[in-house]
Tab-separated table of C-alpha atoms in Angstrom:
chain	number	residue	atom	x	y	z
V	1225	MET	CA	-47.873	-36.525	-49.532
V	1226	ALA	CA	-44.734	-34.133	-48.886
V	1227	PRO	CA	-42.451	-35.211	-45.826
V	1228	PRO	CA	-43.926	-32.770	-42.670
V	1229	GLY	CA	-40.419	-31.341	-42.321
V	1230	ARG	CA	-40.391	-29.793	-45.749
V	1231	ARG	CA	-43.797	-27.986	-45.277
V	1232	ALA	CA	-43.116	-26.843	-41.650
V	1233	MET	CA	-39.877	-24.829	-42.621
V	1234	VAL	CA	-41.975	-22.279	-44.498
V	1235	HIS	CA	-42.072	-19.288	-42.532
V	1236	ARG	CA	-43.925	-16.186	-43.497
V	1237	ARG	CA	-43.742	-12.690	-42.285
V	1238	THR	CA	-46.326	-11.794	-40.110
V	1239	THR	CA	-46.970	-8.105	-40.805
V	1240	ILE	CA	-49.390	-7.598	-43.238
V	1241	ARG	CA	-49.404	-4.183	-44.616
V	1242	ASP	CA	-52.640	-2.536	-44.455
V	1243	MET	CA	-51.719	0.843	-45.822
V	1244	PRO	CA	-52.098	0.926	-49.805
V	1245	LEU	CA	-48.939	1.468	-51.677
V	1246	PHE	CA	-48.482	4.124	-53.915
V	1247	LEU	CA	-45.958	4.441	-57.018
V	1248	GLU	CA	-43.560	6.052	-55.122
V	1249	ASP	CA	-43.573	3.546	-52.141
V	1250	PHE	CA	-42.128	0.758	-54.601
V	1251	ALA	CA	-38.833	-0.207	-55.273
V	1252	VAL	CA	-36.863	-2.677	-57.582
V	1253	GLY	CA	-36.045	-5.943	-55.251
V	1254	GLN	CA	-38.875	-5.504	-52.853
V	1255	LYS	CA	-40.627	-8.665	-51.843
V	1256	TYR	CA	-44.238	-9.419	-50.837
V	1257	GLY	CA	-45.633	-12.537	-49.330
V	1258	SER	CA	-48.877	-14.121	-48.935
V	1259	GLY	CA	-51.124	-16.393	-47.190
V	1260	LYS	CA	-51.498	-20.171	-48.522
V	1261	MET	CA	-54.448	-21.728	-50.431
V	1262	LYS	CA	-55.455	-25.346	-50.792
V	1263	VAL	CA	-56.984	-27.019	-54.038
V	1264	ASP	CA	-58.900	-30.149	-54.070
V	1265	ALA	CA	-60.020	-32.156	-56.908
V	1266	ALA	CA	-63.699	-30.925	-56.865
V	1267	ALA	CA	-62.227	-27.459	-57.308
V	1268	ILE	CA	-60.025	-28.586	-60.342
V	1269	LYS	CA	-62.623	-30.490	-61.799
V	1270	ALA	CA	-65.360	-27.561	-61.512
V	1271	PHE	CA	-63.107	-24.911	-62.896
V	1272	ALA	CA	-62.393	-27.172	-65.902
V	1273	ALA	CA	-66.074	-27.883	-66.445
V	1274	THR	CA	-66.590	-24.303	-66.892
V	1275	PHE	CA	-63.380	-23.059	-68.591
V	1276	ASP	CA	-61.118	-25.839	-69.690
V	1277	PRO	CA	-63.147	-29.019	-70.402
V	1278	GLN	CA	-60.511	-31.346	-71.459
V	1279	PRO	CA	-60.359	-34.946	-70.034
V	1280	PHE	CA	-57.138	-34.560	-68.153
V	1281	HIS	CA	-58.586	-31.636	-66.058
V	1282	LEU	CA	-61.977	-33.798	-65.662
V	1283	ASP	CA	-61.482	-37.196	-64.824
V	1284	GLU	CA	-58.811	-39.102	-63.048
V	1285	ASP	CA	-58.788	-42.383	-65.167
V	1286	ALA	CA	-58.611	-40.053	-68.352
V	1287	ALA	CA	-55.913	-37.905	-66.668
V	1288	ARG	CA	-53.796	-41.308	-65.923
V	1289	ALA	CA	-53.455	-42.095	-69.619
V	1290	SER	CA	-52.777	-38.372	-70.742
V	1291	PHE	CA	-49.593	-36.333	-70.865
V	1292	PHE	CA	-49.873	-35.521	-67.170
V	1293	GLY	CA	-50.290	-39.039	-65.870
V	1294	GLY	CA	-52.931	-38.131	-63.408
V	1295	LEU	CA	-55.509	-34.993	-62.677
V	1296	ALA	CA	-53.862	-31.913	-63.264
V	1297	ALA	CA	-55.471	-28.420	-62.733
V	1298	SER	CA	-56.026	-26.353	-65.817
V	1299	GLY	CA	-52.915	-23.679	-66.070
V	1300	TRP	CA	-55.664	-21.021	-66.156
V	1301	HIS	CA	-57.012	-22.420	-62.746
V	1302	THR	CA	-53.476	-22.133	-61.418
V	1303	ALA	CA	-53.312	-18.458	-62.852
V	1304	ALA	CA	-56.959	-17.620	-61.178
V	1305	LEU	CA	-55.907	-19.091	-57.790
V	1306	THR	CA	-52.658	-17.309	-57.923
V	1307	MET	CA	-54.495	-14.046	-58.352
V	1308	ARG	CA	-57.000	-14.989	-55.513
V	1309	ILE	CA	-53.893	-15.334	-53.336
V	1310	LEU	CA	-52.283	-12.251	-54.411
V	1311	VAL	CA	-55.384	-10.019	-53.570
V	1312	GLU	CA	-55.329	-11.173	-50.118
V	1313	GLY	CA	-51.491	-10.986	-49.921
V	1314	GLU	CA	-49.220	-8.393	-48.628
V	1315	LEU	CA	-48.779	-6.542	-52.120
V	1316	ARG	CA	-51.620	-3.880	-51.929
V	1317	PRO	CA	-51.299	-1.197	-54.628
V	1318	ALA	CA	-53.604	1.888	-54.182
V	1319	GLY	CA	-56.548	1.347	-56.575
V	1320	GLY	CA	-56.109	-2.479	-56.610
V	1321	ILE	CA	-54.087	-4.884	-58.261
V	1322	ILE	CA	-54.687	-4.157	-62.106
V	1323	GLY	CA	-52.561	-6.002	-64.552
V	1324	THR	CA	-52.202	-4.764	-67.992
V	1325	TRP	CA	-49.811	-6.873	-69.657
V	1326	ALA	CA	-47.553	-9.977	-69.008
V	1327	GLU	CA	-44.139	-10.746	-70.754
V	1328	GLU	CA	-43.727	-14.114	-69.249
V	1329	LEU	CA	-46.244	-16.713	-68.052
V	1330	LYS	CA	-45.234	-20.404	-67.463
V	1331	TRP	CA	-46.458	-23.266	-65.532
V	1332	PRO	CA	-43.235	-25.637	-64.842
V	1333	ARG	CA	-45.457	-28.152	-63.249
V	1334	ALA	CA	-49.177	-28.953	-62.766
V	1335	VAL	CA	-51.141	-28.353	-59.987
V	1336	ARG	CA	-52.372	-31.548	-58.424
V	1337	PRO	CA	-55.391	-32.595	-55.823
V	1338	GLY	CA	-54.312	-31.537	-52.276
V	1339	ASP	CA	-51.437	-29.067	-53.217
V	1340	GLU	CA	-51.270	-25.962	-51.132
V	1341	LEU	CA	-50.225	-22.863	-52.902
V	1342	GLU	CA	-48.493	-19.465	-51.931
V	1343	VAL	CA	-47.253	-16.563	-53.925
V	1344	GLU	CA	-44.008	-14.687	-53.681
V	1345	ALA	CA	-44.045	-11.273	-55.565
V	1346	GLU	CA	-40.653	-9.531	-56.501
V	1347	ILE	CA	-40.506	-5.801	-57.727
V	1348	LEU	CA	-38.629	-5.853	-60.754
V	1349	GLU	CA	-38.984	-2.253	-62.209
V	1350	VAL	CA	-40.892	0.773	-61.333
V	1351	ARG	CA	-41.621	3.450	-64.004
V	1352	PRO	CA	-43.698	6.709	-64.850
V	1353	SER	CA	-46.431	6.455	-67.353
V	1354	ARG	CA	-46.145	8.587	-70.631
V	1355	LYS	CA	-49.950	9.190	-70.631
V	1356	GLY	CA	-49.857	11.329	-67.374
V	1357	PRO	CA	-48.668	11.788	-63.620
V	1358	ALA	CA	-51.306	10.058	-61.826
V	1359	HIS	CA	-50.347	6.526	-62.651
V	1360	GLY	CA	-47.005	4.518	-63.618
V	1361	TYR	CA	-46.233	0.941	-63.852
V	1362	VAL	CA	-44.914	-1.513	-61.146
V	1363	LYS	CA	-43.430	-4.565	-63.030
V	1364	CYS	CA	-43.540	-7.819	-60.835
V	1365	ARG	CA	-42.594	-11.283	-60.826
V	1366	THR	CA	-45.096	-13.565	-58.996
V	1367	THR	CA	-43.850	-17.009	-58.236
V	1368	THR	CA	-46.524	-19.665	-57.261
V	1369	LEU	CA	-45.325	-22.371	-55.136
V	1370	ASN	CA	-46.957	-25.710	-54.079
V	1371	GLN	CA	-46.221	-26.993	-50.550
V	1372	ASN	CA	-42.904	-28.541	-51.734
V	1373	ARG	CA	-41.779	-25.047	-52.450
V	1374	GLU	CA	-41.674	-26.089	-56.203
V	1375	PRO	CA	-42.778	-23.503	-58.757
V	1376	VAL	CA	-46.114	-24.362	-60.398
V	1377	GLN	CA	-46.326	-20.898	-61.957
V	1378	VAL	CA	-44.266	-17.912	-62.893
V	1379	LEU	CA	-45.586	-14.574	-64.325
V	1380	VAL	CA	-43.829	-11.400	-65.176
V	1381	MET	CA	-46.588	-8.828	-65.230
V	1382	SER	CA	-46.741	-4.777	-65.200
V	1383	LEU	CA	-49.441	-3.332	-62.994
V	1384	LEU	CA	-51.162	-0.245	-63.255
V	1385	VAL	CA	-50.189	1.857	-60.055
V	1386	GLN	CA	-51.605	5.406	-58.710
V	1387	THR	CA	-49.100	7.825	-57.851
V	1388	ARG	CA	-49.299	9.774	-54.321
V	1389	ARG	CA	-50.579	12.964	-55.456
V	1390	GLU	CA	-50.638	16.157	-53.009
V	1391	PRO	CA	-54.343	17.020	-51.983
V	1392	GLY	CA	-55.591	19.723	-54.480
V	1393	ASP	CA	-53.868	18.137	-57.361
V	1394	GLN	CA	-55.799	18.451	-60.448
V	1395	GLU	CA	-56.695	15.054	-62.209
V	1396	SER	CA	-55.306	15.158	-65.880
V	1397	LYS	CA	-58.043	14.205	-68.019
P	1193	MET	CA	-75.000	-2.433	-77.948
P	1194	ALA	CA	-73.207	-2.704	-81.059
P	1195	PRO	CA	-75.009	-1.507	-84.569
P	1196	PRO	CA	-76.402	-4.829	-85.757
P	1197	GLY	CA	-74.674	-4.283	-89.072
P	1198	ARG	CA	-71.229	-4.706	-87.639
P	1199	ARG	CA	-72.423	-8.004	-85.996
P	1200	ALA	CA	-73.858	-9.572	-88.909
P	1201	MET	CA	-70.490	-9.047	-91.033
P	1202	VAL	CA	-68.652	-11.603	-89.306
P	1203	HIS	CA	-68.435	-14.596	-91.082
P	1204	ARG	CA	-66.973	-17.967	-89.883
P	1205	ARG	CA	-65.845	-20.966	-91.723
P	1206	THR	CA	-68.357	-23.320	-91.326
P	1207	THR	CA	-66.073	-26.673	-91.595
P	1208	ILE	CA	-64.946	-27.530	-88.039
P	1209	ARG	CA	-62.249	-29.947	-88.256
P	1210	ASP	CA	-63.113	-33.055	-86.378
P	1211	MET	CA	-59.640	-34.966	-86.931
P	1212	PRO	CA	-57.100	-34.112	-84.131
P	1213	LEU	CA	-54.325	-32.275	-85.626
P	1214	PHE	CA	-50.459	-33.531	-85.213
P	1215	LEU	CA	-47.445	-31.401	-85.058
P	1216	GLU	CA	-46.925	-32.163	-88.920
P	1217	ASP	CA	-50.178	-30.825	-89.898
P	1218	PHE	CA	-49.250	-27.402	-88.330
P	1219	ALA	CA	-47.674	-24.543	-90.620
P	1220	VAL	CA	-46.809	-20.909	-90.045
P	1221	GLY	CA	-49.793	-18.516	-91.018
P	1222	GLN	CA	-52.419	-21.054	-90.408
P	1223	LYS	CA	-55.652	-19.582	-88.866
P	1224	TYR	CA	-58.410	-20.944	-86.803
P	1225	GLY	CA	-61.663	-19.634	-85.730
P	1226	SER	CA	-64.162	-20.212	-83.015
P	1227	GLY	CA	-67.570	-20.040	-81.969
P	1228	LYS	CA	-68.919	-17.168	-79.697
P	1229	MET	CA	-69.492	-16.723	-76.108
P	1230	LYS	CA	-71.269	-14.255	-74.306
P	1231	VAL	CA	-70.711	-13.240	-70.674
P	1232	ASP	CA	-73.070	-11.247	-68.465
P	1233	ALA	CA	-72.732	-9.394	-64.987
P	1234	ALA	CA	-73.555	-12.233	-63.134
P	1235	ALA	CA	-70.849	-14.324	-64.258
P	1236	ILE	CA	-68.257	-11.586	-64.123
P	1237	LYS	CA	-69.362	-11.236	-60.338
P	1238	ALA	CA	-69.350	-15.007	-59.701
P	1239	PHE	CA	-65.877	-15.215	-61.100
P	1240	ALA	CA	-64.384	-12.235	-59.184
P	1241	ALA	CA	-66.062	-13.542	-55.891
P	1242	THR	CA	-64.108	-16.727	-56.039
P	1243	PHE	CA	-60.693	-15.592	-58.068
P	1244	ASP	CA	-60.251	-11.862	-58.029
P	1245	PRO	CA	-62.415	-10.205	-55.259
P	1246	GLN	CA	-61.752	-6.539	-56.090
P	1247	PRO	CA	-64.621	-4.025	-55.862
P	1248	PHE	CA	-64.415	-2.914	-59.579
P	1249	HIS	CA	-65.202	-6.704	-60.598
P	1250	LEU	CA	-67.842	-7.298	-57.814
P	1251	ASP	CA	-69.903	-4.200	-57.894
P	1252	GLU	CA	-71.319	-1.640	-60.530
P	1253	ASP	CA	-71.438	1.261	-58.151
P	1254	ALA	CA	-67.617	0.657	-56.882
P	1255	ALA	CA	-66.678	0.092	-60.340
P	1256	ARG	CA	-68.127	3.348	-61.736
P	1257	ALA	CA	-65.752	5.195	-59.201
P	1258	SER	CA	-62.714	3.087	-60.092
P	1259	PHE	CA	-60.203	3.449	-62.961
P	1260	PHE	CA	-62.566	1.040	-65.066
P	1261	GLY	CA	-65.594	3.501	-64.945
P	1262	GLY	CA	-67.777	0.596	-64.706
P	1263	LEU	CA	-68.076	-3.146	-63.984
P	1264	ALA	CA	-65.030	-4.945	-65.720
P	1265	ALA	CA	-64.408	-8.535	-65.953
P	1266	SER	CA	-61.125	-9.765	-64.149
P	1267	GLY	CA	-58.356	-10.086	-66.843
P	1268	TRP	CA	-58.048	-13.791	-65.646
P	1269	HIS	CA	-61.900	-14.468	-66.276
P	1270	THR	CA	-61.149	-13.232	-69.779
P	1271	ALA	CA	-58.221	-15.611	-70.328
P	1272	ALA	CA	-60.309	-18.428	-68.764
P	1273	LEU	CA	-63.319	-17.601	-71.161
P	1274	THR	CA	-60.837	-17.546	-74.061
P	1275	MET	CA	-59.682	-21.069	-73.109
P	1276	ARG	CA	-63.277	-22.376	-73.068
P	1277	ILE	CA	-64.088	-20.893	-76.404
P	1278	LEU	CA	-60.450	-22.395	-77.807
P	1279	VAL	CA	-61.360	-25.701	-76.711
P	1280	GLU	CA	-64.750	-25.820	-78.365
P	1281	GLY	CA	-63.185	-23.994	-81.567
P	1282	GLU	CA	-61.421	-25.305	-84.849
P	1283	LEU	CA	-57.501	-25.534	-83.262
P	1284	ARG	CA	-57.739	-29.237	-82.229
P	1285	PRO	CA	-54.112	-30.656	-81.471
P	1286	ALA	CA	-54.054	-34.295	-80.780
P	1287	GLY	CA	-54.013	-34.933	-77.132
P	1288	GLY	CA	-55.612	-31.575	-76.319
P	1289	ILE	CA	-54.617	-28.003	-75.903
P	1290	ILE	CA	-51.720	-28.143	-73.586
P	1291	GLY	CA	-50.159	-24.643	-72.895
P	1292	THR	CA	-46.550	-24.434	-71.675
P	1293	TRP	CA	-45.400	-20.745	-71.603
P	1294	ALA	CA	-46.629	-17.441	-72.590
P	1295	GLU	CA	-44.322	-14.686	-74.006
P	1296	GLU	CA	-47.129	-12.223	-73.980
P	1297	LEU	CA	-50.376	-11.497	-72.481
P	1298	LYS	CA	-52.270	-8.609	-72.698
P	1299	TRP	CA	-55.751	-7.117	-72.173
P	1300	PRO	CA	-56.189	-3.845	-74.538
P	1301	ARG	CA	-59.493	-3.347	-73.044
P	1302	ALA	CA	-61.895	-4.765	-70.549
P	1303	VAL	CA	-64.702	-7.394	-70.978
P	1304	ARG	CA	-67.953	-5.615	-70.110
P	1305	PRO	CA	-71.314	-7.470	-69.325
P	1306	GLY	CA	-73.172	-8.423	-72.339
P	1307	ASP	CA	-70.059	-8.586	-74.488
P	1308	GLU	CA	-69.894	-11.712	-76.892
P	1309	LEU	CA	-66.082	-13.079	-77.319
P	1310	GLU	CA	-64.678	-15.009	-80.044
P	1311	VAL	CA	-61.243	-16.191	-80.567
P	1312	GLU	CA	-58.920	-16.218	-83.708
P	1313	ALA	CA	-55.819	-18.285	-83.547
P	1314	GLU	CA	-52.792	-17.926	-85.731
P	1315	ILE	CA	-49.847	-20.175	-86.004
P	1316	LEU	CA	-46.508	-18.368	-85.540
P	1317	GLU	CA	-43.825	-21.160	-85.196
P	1318	VAL	CA	-43.793	-24.781	-85.324
P	1319	ARG	CA	-40.722	-26.521	-84.135
P	1320	PRO	CA	-39.572	-30.082	-82.540
P	1321	SER	CA	-38.835	-30.787	-78.969
P	1322	ARG	CA	-35.217	-31.500	-77.996
P	1323	LYS	CA	-36.367	-33.797	-75.426
P	1324	GLY	CA	-37.644	-36.355	-77.904
P	1325	PRO	CA	-39.420	-37.146	-81.306
P	1326	ALA	CA	-43.068	-37.559	-79.662
P	1327	HIS	CA	-43.872	-34.139	-79.198
P	1328	GLY	CA	-43.066	-30.619	-80.589
P	1329	TYR	CA	-44.197	-27.071	-79.968
P	1330	VAL	CA	-46.628	-25.005	-81.562
P	1331	LYS	CA	-46.427	-21.150	-81.077
P	1332	CYS	CA	-49.665	-19.591	-81.543
P	1333	ARG	CA	-51.190	-16.008	-81.099
P	1334	THR	CA	-54.951	-16.146	-79.967
P	1335	THR	CA	-56.610	-13.056	-80.183
P	1336	THR	CA	-60.030	-12.473	-78.274
P	1337	LEU	CA	-62.288	-10.083	-79.895
P	1338	ASN	CA	-65.417	-8.373	-78.387
P	1339	GLN	CA	-68.542	-8.047	-80.732
P	1340	ASN	CA	-67.275	-4.693	-81.996
P	1341	ARG	CA	-64.079	-6.904	-83.205
P	1342	GLU	CA	-62.132	-5.038	-80.649
P	1343	PRO	CA	-59.177	-7.106	-78.922
P	1344	VAL	CA	-59.939	-7.720	-75.389
P	1345	GLN	CA	-56.786	-10.153	-74.920
P	1346	VAL	CA	-53.792	-10.945	-76.931
P	1347	LEU	CA	-51.983	-14.019	-75.707
P	1348	VAL	CA	-48.752	-15.623	-77.649
P	1349	MET	CA	-48.292	-19.060	-76.255
P	1350	SER	CA	-46.429	-22.248	-77.047
P	1351	LEU	CA	-48.474	-25.565	-77.049
P	1352	LEU	CA	-47.067	-28.825	-76.717
P	1353	VAL	CA	-48.192	-30.901	-79.543
P	1354	GLN	CA	-47.894	-34.755	-80.502
P	1355	THR	CA	-46.141	-35.876	-83.415
P	1356	ARG	CA	-47.540	-38.286	-85.944
P	1357	ARG	CA	-45.806	-41.749	-85.252
P	1358	GLU	CA	-45.941	-44.618	-87.334
P	1359	PRO	CA	-47.775	-47.739	-85.941
P	1360	GLY	CA	-45.112	-49.612	-83.912
P	1361	ASP	CA	-42.970	-46.595	-83.140
P	1362	GLN	CA	-41.440	-47.320	-79.765
P	1363	GLU	CA	-42.601	-44.388	-77.287
P	1364	SER	CA	-39.242	-43.015	-75.854
P	1365	LYS	CA	-39.380	-43.086	-71.942
């Protein structure tokens, strides 16, 4: 358990943006917060049974004897939880959160039973698409933090984002 | 549906390695195959409901009107399925498949209901760890293919792999 003082110091902006964001609304340096989500041992084991059935994700005793020294969530579970938190967070591009490619994905430490995760997103780059005026790309770094503010995942991904087009614009096919 | 001829031409090596692979067993250029796994609409929607609840992953009608033009699996579902296929495939490092960081992750096309996926892994780099002699890193590219041999995911990830140590070696703590 983390000392309660360290957890209580986390403050979140209270204004969740309800308006979808178009490419023109994004700028380098913007930050977007999220709510929090707890993960327990049952969820860690259930994900692993379906997608990553290795002993250190499935069984406490086997996990103690492994590299992880205790039950640890699959990195892909951490990634999936991050997406869930992100979809319900402040970053709301028009047309949805559509990832295209990532140039960095790392798991500096494992997610453990009882961890409470949140996600901070920062805009690193905004650029038009060469394929046409209807979409562009927003590169963002999402950092997934546990209840001690330690990063459990860092992901740098480019999202496909719609541009704000005037009414009557023809979609180029 | 793919023409049957294209599917039948896929041949897999029949020898699955049962012996775990240590760092010394890996070399640049080695390739490892996998079995196949089918994904249906129910699985796509179930994953999305838990981890990526956006309309184009949850509902056929909403998906038709979206960027995807039809129901599409979350990229994180594709990643998780890739891990499952990999864990049961030919690449079997001693101590398990433990990813540390990825320098590339992309989804060139969406996974659709009825797709059958397989994973091909190629070793790109083998190097010792600076942290000690017990582990090293194996960088590999996994390409996830659908039944038409089209890539649906490319991932370049460094795995943590145990070295083959002589009996009596002391583990450095």
